[in-house]
Amino acid sequence: MASVLKKQLEQLVSNGNDVHFKGILHGIEKEGLRVDGSGELSQTGHPVGLGSALTNGDITTDYSESLLEFITPVFEAPEEALNFLEELHKFSYQHLGEELIWAGSMPCHIKDEADIPIARFGASNVGQLKHIYRVGLEHRYGKMMQTIAGIHYNFSLPDDFWQTLQIQQGNTESLQAFRSASYFRLIRNFRRHSWLLLYLFGASPALCDSFLEGKKHNLETLHDHTLYLPYATSLRMSDLGYSNKAQASLNICFNHLNTYISSLHRAIHTPYGAYEAIGTKVDGHYKQLNTNILQIENEYYSDIRPKRVAAPGEKPLHALQQRGVEYIEVRNTDINPFLPTGIDSQQAKFLDAFLISCLLMSDDEISDVECDMISVNLDKVISRGREPGLTLETLSGSVSLTSAGNDVLQQVKMTAQMLSKLHNDEAYVQCVTAQHDKLNDVSLTPSAQVLKALKDSGLNHTQWLMQKSAEHRHTFKQSSLPQAVQQKLTEQAGKSLNSQAEIEASDTLNFDQYLAEYLAS
């Protein structure tokens, strides 16, 4: 595997084609709960000063009205995306009053699941569709799991790179087909090695006991109202709080774009007994969009997704089928409570090197046997990742996590060395060195640091994260936004409210007709 990556890198560098890596594009999506001064979930509506959650492309909501979602534009430098993410936090705090943006992935104390307000997007048909989809998630999985927050890292490479790589590999397909197949190669290798990201960056080893109120679990009590697993890395990525047997049956391991599309298309159009029992429209109120395994594509949860920007009214799967993969979305990143925006440039640069490495590794497909191993390894690292002597499964037999991690990092280091030389920036190599340190010293991992902070402070999960959230608010409020940024975000918020009103005024169908046509399209 290492020899494949090494050969690809050497060819790119020798021909001077490594320069195309300067055109990597990045975007970051980050969720964050709004909480009140006592650490409870906010019950207020999405702040008007932030614009319309339906039409503001930079600040919206996710599942809950209280779950903010920040979306940066696409930038070439990861630092630019991180800077914009910071600006979105600063702007938002101008409109939050005494509320805080929660600093962790696992939610604050929630007295009652019924208190979680589902996001609303106005009276338009598309706004109602988005709301009812979330009502469906409530009936299928419960509200509590929908309060979990994370960070999505969007990554793509420019056309010049794909043209060069296609020539280098002697591929004669269309550029679109080659690019899509190559992104799926990246995705397969990501799936094989994503357990390492959970070990290195997982930051949710504990949670508030209200999250599991009345549910069976195997977590231990750390102290007052705080549950944890001693060696856990990312409880956010576990199946705590919900059962997803319907999705488990899909068994998607991302070998090809066409099989990925057909699997999801089948799930969107296949009825599922448990969801049929819920019903669609009951006593005049929608409980879900339909009774199929998936209501829409986005309901399928994965730690990585192939993506294509869809045209207005176009379904994501249709966009992928017609125009191929445009970028990939990494979805397994926890919010790091020690960082104001939850992620920093060292992590972003490591992700770049990791993802490029995954792209240039072996093109082997994932067998059913290996697919099962991937799931087993992920479960192990999620719940026991820092356990001394932990072993992972491979096609060649069991291997220690430390040994497997060092093997992957040796490959990522080759890519990081290329990037450091290309950008004249040693930070790429340094970010790999920092991850080697975490393999050698488990106390350096964010998950270990979170548990240490909880133990040392004597605070429970909600109290400690309230403290961190307040610290981050202070950091954001210490400096003002540049005037141009302030003006742009303010104008965008205002325009988004007008856009929502225009959409609502332009609807010609009643919602029943709209939904029927949407599902049939």
XYZ file of N, CA and C in Angstrom, residues 77-200:
372
model
N -7.021 27.984 0.904
C -6.229 27.769 2.117
C -7.146 27.372 3.267
N -6.819 26.303 3.988
C -7.668 25.928 5.118
C -7.784 27.035 6.158
N -6.701 27.837 6.306
C -6.745 28.937 7.279
C -7.833 29.941 6.931
N -8.083 30.147 5.637
C -9.122 31.094 5.225
C -10.505 30.598 5.633
N -10.724 29.291 5.467
C -12.007 28.718 5.896
C -12.164 28.830 7.409
N -11.083 28.581 8.141
C -11.129 28.673 9.597
C -11.358 30.113 10.046
N -10.736 31.071 9.360
C -10.936 32.483 9.697
C -12.394 32.887 9.475
N -12.985 32.411 8.370
C -14.379 32.757 8.095
C -15.300 32.117 9.128
N -14.968 30.891 9.530
C -15.749 30.222 10.573
C -15.710 31.035 11.864
N -14.553 31.571 12.181
C -14.423 32.415 13.378
C -15.272 33.677 13.233
N -15.289 34.262 12.035
C -16.086 35.466 11.801
C -17.583 35.185 11.947
N -18.020 34.009 11.523
C -19.429 33.643 11.677
C -19.799 33.518 13.153
N -18.893 32.996 13.960
C -19.136 32.939 15.407
C -19.240 34.356 15.996
N -18.310 35.223 15.604
C -18.322 36.594 16.129
C -19.615 37.311 15.752
N -20.022 37.169 14.493
C -21.246 37.817 14.037
C -22.461 37.271 14.786
N -22.497 35.962 14.983
C -23.637 35.344 15.653
C -23.769 35.835 17.088
N -22.635 35.987 17.761
C -22.693 36.431 19.157
C -23.262 37.846 19.303
N -23.288 38.615 18.216
C -23.910 39.933 18.271
C -25.433 39.823 18.411
N -25.984 38.634 18.120
C -27.435 38.458 18.072
C -27.944 37.393 19.049
N -27.081 36.936 19.955
C -27.477 35.849 20.854
C -27.829 36.308 22.259
N -27.675 37.579 22.549
C -27.970 38.027 23.906
C -27.082 37.322 24.917
N -27.706 36.701 25.922
C -26.947 36.000 26.954
C -26.707 34.533 26.617
N -27.169 34.110 25.462
C -27.005 32.695 25.084
C -25.555 32.391 24.708
N -25.224 31.113 24.788
C -23.894 30.618 24.441
C -23.991 29.616 23.306
N -22.907 29.492 22.547
C -22.788 28.417 21.557
C -22.050 27.274 22.233
N -22.704 26.143 22.342
C -22.185 24.987 23.080
C -20.849 24.530 22.508
N -19.898 24.260 23.382
C -18.521 23.988 22.969
C -18.215 22.509 22.749
N -19.218 21.640 22.818
C -18.956 20.213 22.660
C -19.893 19.554 21.674
N -19.577 18.311 21.332
C -20.415 17.548 20.403
C -21.630 16.939 21.098
N -21.435 16.394 22.295
C -22.566 15.830 23.027
C -23.300 16.954 23.744
N -24.635 16.898 23.771
C -25.425 18.059 24.174
C -25.361 18.397 25.661
N -25.907 19.570 25.953
C -26.053 20.046 27.327
C -27.111 19.206 28.050
N -27.341 19.520 29.306
C -28.413 18.862 30.047
C -29.752 19.208 29.404
N -30.554 18.198 29.131
C -31.877 18.392 28.540
C -32.891 17.716 29.451
N -33.727 18.519 30.097
C -34.666 17.983 31.086
C -35.605 16.956 30.490
N -36.099 17.261 29.299
C -37.114 16.416 28.687
C -36.918 16.475 27.177
N -36.931 15.308 26.547
C -36.760 15.255 25.098
C -37.808 16.113 24.382
N -38.967 16.247 24.986
C -40.039 17.050 24.389
C -39.661 18.529 24.307
N -38.654 18.942 25.096
C -38.247 20.344 25.100
C -37.385 20.718 23.893
N -37.008 19.736 23.090
C -36.135 20.004 21.943
C -36.987 20.528 20.784
N -36.846 21.814 20.433
C -37.682 22.385 19.363
C -37.147 22.001 17.978
N -38.023 21.461 17.138
C -37.622 21.099 15.776
C -37.528 22.361 14.927
N -36.510 22.420 14.082
C -36.283 23.615 13.260
C -37.466 23.905 12.345
N -37.741 25.199 12.192
C -38.810 25.642 11.285
C -38.209 26.549 10.210
N -38.737 26.398 9.006
C -38.163 27.116 7.864
C -39.210 27.926 7.103
N -40.276 28.318 7.792
C -41.281 29.159 7.169
C -42.404 28.378 6.510
N -43.290 29.113 5.824
C -44.534 28.539 5.305
C -44.444 28.029 3.881
N -43.304 28.223 3.206
C -43.193 27.761 1.820
C -43.199 26.238 1.761
N -43.455 25.715 0.567
C -43.451 24.263 0.409
C -42.080 23.663 0.729
N -41.020 24.308 0.249
C -39.687 23.770 0.517
C -39.360 23.891 2.007
N -39.838 24.955 2.652
C -39.632 25.103 4.092
C -40.375 24.044 4.880
N -41.610 23.754 4.481
C -42.385 22.701 5.138
C -41.742 21.333 4.928
N -41.197 21.101 3.724
C -40.531 19.830 3.441
C -39.371 19.612 4.401
N -38.571 20.660 4.591
C -37.421 20.546 5.493
C -37.871 20.297 6.927
N -38.951 20.940 7.348
C -39.459 20.749 8.709
C -40.030 19.342 8.893
N -40.838 18.881 7.953
C -41.472 17.563 8.098
C -40.439 16.443 8.014
N -39.411 16.625 7.218
C -38.306 15.653 7.211
C -37.745 15.490 8.621
N -37.581 16.591 9.347
C -37.064 16.538 10.712
C -38.083 15.934 11.679
N -39.377 16.191 11.443
C -40.415 15.524 12.236
C -40.307 14.018 12.035
N -40.023 13.601 10.811
C -39.830 12.180 10.528
C -38.656 11.601 11.289
N -37.575 12.360 11.388
C -36.414 11.890 12.160
C -36.792 11.693 13.625
N -37.628 12.594 14.148
C -38.092 12.455 15.531
C -38.822 11.125 15.714
N -39.755 10.815 14.819
C -40.553 9.600 14.960
C -39.724 8.341 14.710
N -38.708 8.445 13.898
C -37.895 7.272 13.570
C -36.815 7.000 14.607
N -36.157 8.051 15.088
C -34.981 7.869 15.939
C -35.087 8.562 17.298
N -36.100 9.373 17.481
C -36.176 10.176 18.692
C -35.465 11.504 18.495
N -35.806 12.479 19.314
C -35.214 13.816 19.188
C -33.800 13.909 19.765
N -33.523 13.108 20.792
C -32.301 13.330 21.552
C -31.045 13.192 20.686
N -30.992 12.160 19.849
C -29.781 11.962 19.050
C -29.551 13.111 18.069
N -30.626 13.859 17.755
C -30.501 14.942 16.790
C -29.867 16.201 17.392
N -29.597 16.174 18.700
C -28.946 17.330 19.323
C -27.424 17.189 19.333
N -26.924 16.064 18.845
C -25.475 15.870 18.746
C -24.932 16.780 17.649
N -23.800 17.416 17.899
C -23.215 18.358 16.939
C -21.836 17.888 16.499
N -21.458 18.292 15.299
C -20.140 17.909 14.793
C -19.647 18.912 13.771
N -18.544 18.558 13.153
C -17.922 19.391 12.120
C -17.785 18.558 10.854
N -18.151 19.134 9.723
C -17.978 18.486 8.422
C -16.890 19.235 7.656
N -15.955 18.468 7.124
C -14.814 19.041 6.396
C -14.965 18.689 4.922
N -15.196 19.713 4.098
C -15.421 19.503 2.671
C -14.115 19.717 1.907
N -13.832 18.811 0.970
C -12.504 18.743 0.337
C -12.664 18.392 -1.131
N -11.979 19.139 -1.996
C -11.985 18.786 -3.421
C -10.673 19.208 -4.059
N -10.418 18.627 -5.222
C -9.207 18.925 -5.987
C -9.602 19.527 -7.329
N -8.754 20.417 -7.890
C -9.121 21.142 -9.111
C -9.054 20.272 -10.362
N -9.707 20.737 -11.417
C -9.732 19.989 -12.679
C -8.335 19.738 -13.221
N -7.438 20.721 -13.071
C -6.068 20.543 -13.567
C -5.415 19.322 -12.943
N -5.668 19.122 -11.667
C -5.103 17.951 -10.997
C -5.662 16.665 -11.593
N -6.983 16.621 -11.776
C -7.597 15.387 -12.284
C -7.118 15.066 -13.702
N -6.932 16.090 -14.529
C -6.433 15.855 -15.889
C -5.024 15.279 -15.851
N -4.195 15.814 -14.958
C -2.824 15.327 -14.810
C -2.798 13.892 -14.298
N -3.582 13.614 -13.254
C -3.595 12.274 -12.670
C -4.138 11.256 -13.660
N -5.115 11.654 -14.466
C -5.684 10.734 -15.451
C -4.631 10.328 -16.479
N -3.857 11.294 -16.937
C -2.777 10.999 -17.886
C -1.730 10.109 -17.225
N -1.369 10.447 -15.990
C -0.346 9.680 -15.260
C -0.756 8.224 -15.095
N -2.057 7.987 -14.888
C -2.535 6.623 -14.670
C -2.960 5.931 -15.960
N -2.835 6.634 -17.092
C -3.173 6.022 -18.376
C -4.652 5.707 -18.506
N -5.489 6.502 -17.855
C -6.934 6.260 -17.883
C -7.539 6.931 -19.119
N -8.458 6.224 -19.811
C -9.039 6.743 -21.049
C -10.538 7.035 -20.937
N -11.088 7.004 -19.729
C -12.501 7.332 -19.546
C -12.711 8.840 -19.673
N -13.958 9.258 -19.597
C -14.219 10.692 -19.532
C -13.648 11.234 -18.225
N -13.325 12.539 -18.225
C -12.769 13.136 -17.014
C -13.758 13.016 -15.863
N -15.052 13.179 -16.145
C -16.069 13.062 -15.102
C -16.067 11.672 -14.479
N -16.018 10.647 -15.316
C -16.033 9.271 -14.811
C -14.765 8.982 -14.014
N -13.605 9.450 -14.515
C -12.344 9.227 -13.807
C -12.339 9.922 -12.458
N -12.804 11.170 -12.430
C -12.828 11.928 -11.185
C -13.723 11.244 -10.154
N -14.896 10.820 -10.568
C -15.820 10.160 -9.639
C -15.223 8.863 -9.101
N -14.635 8.056 -10.013
C -14.032 6.786 -9.582
C -12.873 7.040 -8.624
N -12.121 8.110 -8.864
C -10.977 8.428 -7.999
C -11.445 8.890 -6.626
N -12.516 9.687 -6.585
C -13.060 10.092 -5.293
C -13.555 8.865 -4.518
N -14.112 7.881 -5.205
C -14.542 6.674 -4.509
C -13.345 5.853 -4.037
N -12.251 5.923 -4.751
C -11.003 5.307 -4.279
C -10.586 5.964 -2.964
N -10.623 7.297 -2.936
C -10.325 8.034 -1.708
C -11.263 7.591 -0.586
N -12.556 7.506 -0.895
C -13.548 7.157 0.123
C -13.288 5.758 0.673
N -12.958 4.802 -0.192
C -12.709 3.424 0.283
C -11.524 3.399 1.251
N -10.449 4.088 0.885
C -9.285 4.100 1.776
C -9.546 4.906 3.043
N -10.359 5.943 2.928
C -10.790 6.667 4.128
C -11.525 5.728 5.064
N -12.446 4.944 4.539
C -13.218 4.010 5.354
C -12.284 3.023 6.066
N -11.245 2.595 5.367
C -10.296 1.636 5.966
C -9.543 2.248 7.146
N -9.258 3.522 7.048
C -8.352 4.152 8.024
C -8.994 5.232 8.883
N -10.301 5.456 8.750
C -10.931 6.558 9.488
C -10.938 6.333 10.995
N -10.755 5.074 11.424
C -10.648 4.812 12.862
C -9.522 5.652 13.486
N -8.457 5.907 12.667
C -7.315 6.661 13.188
C -7.721 8.099 13.513
N -8.598 8.676 12.689
C -9.055 10.038 12.958
C -9.827 10.102 14.271
N -10.594 9.054 14.568
C -11.347 9.024 15.825
C -10.404 8.945 17.017
N -9.342 8.159 16.882
C -8.347 8.077 17.964
C -7.655 9.430 18.151
N -7.234 10.037 17.037
C -6.427 11.254 17.110
C -7.229 12.494 17.493
